[in-house]
Amino acid sequence: MKDIYLGVDELEAKLGGLHTEFGSLKLKIKELLEENQRLRIENQQLRKIFKRETIELTADPATELSEEPADAGHQEHAEAAAGTSLGEGYDNLARLYHEGFHICNVYYGHLRMEGDCLFCLSFLSKP
Ligand SMILES: [Zn+2]
């Protein structure tokens, strides 16, 4: 009987160790998912900047040829860009939330572990 008890004791210790290992693995996965999301956002923003710079580079010769002052054209570009980026920004945040990440300033960028977040939802429902 003593052997059985020792065996069960040993098994319990092993299970405890496994449980701890699972916990740290879960934490690691969470960190990786969050980092992946951060990198995706960064990549998206870099792509946007790259695209804008490419457009400006290819558009420059045309503005030189046209007779209107270059400044006016640039201003229009800037205003149009600002207008679209506001709507885009909201869409990106909404998508981020539906992919399971916080967009509220309390937990921004962290995985939502327990369903909906009231901070995020109140942020999303703002006009
Ligand atoms: Zn949140």
Short mmCIF file of C-alpha atoms and ligand atoms in Angstrom, two decimals:
data_model
loop_
_atom_site.label_atom_id
_atom_site.label_comp_id
_atom_site.label_asym_id
_atom_site.label_seq_id
_atom_site.Cartn_x
_atom_site.Cartn_y
_atom_site.Cartn_z
CA MET A 1 0.00 0.00 0.00
CA LYS A 2 2.89 2.31 0.78
CA ASP A 3 4.20 1.91 -2.76
CA ILE A 4 0.87 2.89 -4.27
CA TYR A 5 0.70 5.94 -2.07
CA LEU A 6 4.23 6.97 -3.06
CA GLY A 7 3.36 6.41 -6.71
CA VAL A 8 0.29 8.60 -6.49
CA ASP A 9 2.29 11.21 -4.62
CA GLU A 10 4.89 11.21 -7.38
CA LEU A 11 2.22 11.46 -10.05
CA GLU A 12 0.64 14.38 -8.26
CA ALA A 13 3.98 16.19 -8.21
CA LYS A 14 4.44 15.51 -11.94
CA LEU A 15 0.95 16.80 -12.70
CA GLY A 16 1.68 19.91 -10.69
CA GLY A 17 4.82 20.45 -12.75
CA LEU A 18 2.87 19.96 -15.99
CA HIS A 19 0.26 22.42 -14.82
CA THR A 20 2.92 25.05 -14.20
CA GLU A 21 4.48 24.32 -17.58
CA PHE A 22 1.10 24.71 -19.29
CA GLY A 23 0.62 28.02 -17.53
CA SER A 24 3.90 29.44 -18.75
CA LEU A 25 3.30 28.10 -22.27
CA LYS A 26 -0.11 29.80 -22.37
CA LEU A 27 1.50 33.05 -21.23
CA LYS A 28 4.16 32.69 -23.93
CA ILE A 29 1.51 32.13 -26.62
CA LYS A 30 -0.39 35.19 -25.43
CA GLU A 31 2.76 37.29 -25.62
CA LEU A 32 3.54 36.00 -29.11
CA LEU A 33 0.02 36.74 -30.34
CA GLU A 34 0.23 40.26 -28.95
CA GLU A 35 3.63 40.83 -30.49
CA ASN A 36 2.38 39.46 -33.81
CA GLN A 37 -0.51 41.90 -33.72
CA ARG A 38 1.83 44.81 -32.92
CA LEU A 39 4.09 43.85 -35.82
CA ARG A 40 1.11 43.55 -38.15
CA ILE A 41 -0.04 47.06 -37.26
CA GLU A 42 3.49 48.41 -37.65
CA ASN A 43 3.87 46.67 -41.00
CA GLN A 44 0.53 48.08 -42.17
CA GLN A 45 1.57 51.61 -41.19
CA LEU A 46 4.96 51.25 -42.87
CA ARG A 47 3.26 49.98 -46.02
CA LYS A 48 0.96 53.00 -45.95
CA ILE A 49 3.90 55.40 -45.58
CA PHE A 50 5.79 53.59 -48.31
CA LYS A 51 2.78 53.77 -50.64
CA ARG A 52 2.31 57.49 -49.92
CA GLU A 53 5.98 58.22 -50.58
CA THR A 54 5.85 56.26 -53.83
CA ILE A 55 2.77 58.20 -54.97
CA GLU A 56 4.45 61.50 -54.08
CA LEU A 57 7.58 60.49 -55.96
CA THR A 58 5.67 59.55 -59.10
CA ALA A 59 3.33 62.55 -58.79
CA ASP A 60 6.07 65.16 -58.45
CA PRO A 61 7.01 65.52 -62.14
CA ALA A 62 3.35 66.06 -63.00
CA THR A 63 2.92 68.91 -60.50
CA GLU A 64 6.05 70.57 -61.87
CA LEU A 65 4.55 70.52 -65.35
CA SER A 66 1.17 71.90 -64.28
CA GLU A 67 0.78 75.68 -63.94
CA GLU A 68 -0.97 75.81 -60.57
CA PRO A 69 1.20 76.46 -57.51
CA ALA A 70 2.65 73.30 -56.00
CA ASP A 71 1.63 74.27 -52.45
CA ALA A 72 -2.11 74.18 -53.18
CA GLY A 73 -1.84 70.69 -54.61
CA HIS A 74 0.07 69.43 -51.59
CA GLN A 75 -2.48 70.90 -49.21
CA GLU A 76 -5.33 69.15 -50.99
CA HIS A 77 -3.42 65.88 -50.82
CA ALA A 78 -2.86 66.33 -47.10
CA GLU A 79 -6.52 67.10 -46.42
CA ALA A 80 -7.71 64.12 -48.43
CA ALA A 81 -5.25 61.84 -46.64
CA ALA A 82 -6.37 63.10 -43.24
CA GLY A 83 -10.03 62.52 -44.15
CA THR A 84 -9.52 58.94 -45.22
CA SER A 85 -7.18 58.03 -42.38
CA LEU A 86 -9.78 58.96 -39.76
CA GLY A 87 -12.35 56.54 -41.21
CA GLU A 88 -9.67 53.94 -41.86
CA GLY A 89 -8.41 54.28 -38.31
CA TYR A 90 -11.85 53.50 -36.92
CA ASP A 91 -12.27 50.49 -39.23
CA ASN A 92 -8.86 49.17 -38.22
CA LEU A 93 -9.73 49.50 -34.53
CA ALA A 94 -13.09 47.79 -35.01
CA ARG A 95 -11.42 44.94 -36.89
CA LEU A 96 -8.73 44.67 -34.22
CA TYR A 97 -11.42 44.38 -31.55
CA HIS A 98 -13.29 41.67 -33.46
CA GLU A 99 -10.00 39.78 -33.88
CA GLY A 100 -9.90 39.55 -30.08
CA PHE A 101 -7.69 42.45 -29.03
CA HIS A 102 -8.30 45.38 -26.72
CA ILE A 103 -8.54 48.79 -28.35
CA CYS A 104 -9.34 50.70 -25.15
CA ASN A 105 -6.65 52.86 -23.59
CA VAL A 106 -6.74 50.64 -20.50
CA TYR A 107 -5.49 47.40 -22.11
CA TYR A 108 -4.66 48.50 -25.67
CA GLY A 109 -3.06 45.79 -27.80
CA HIS A 110 -3.58 43.01 -25.24
CA LEU A 111 -5.56 39.88 -26.01
CA ARG A 112 -9.14 39.91 -24.71
CA MET A 113 -9.11 36.84 -22.49
CA GLU A 114 -12.63 37.07 -21.10
CA GLY A 115 -15.11 38.08 -23.79
CA ASP A 116 -16.28 41.61 -24.39
CA CYS A 117 -14.58 44.58 -22.76
CA LEU A 118 -16.84 47.43 -21.64
CA PHE A 119 -14.07 50.02 -22.13
CA CYS A 120 -13.56 48.88 -25.72
CA LEU A 121 -17.30 48.75 -26.43
CA SER A 122 -17.88 52.27 -25.12
CA PHE A 123 -15.00 53.41 -27.30
CA LEU A 124 -16.47 51.68 -30.37
CA SER A 125 -19.96 53.10 -29.83
CA LYS A 126 -18.67 56.69 -29.88
CA PRO A 127 -19.82 58.48 -33.04
ZN ZN B 1 -10.64 46.85 -23.63
#
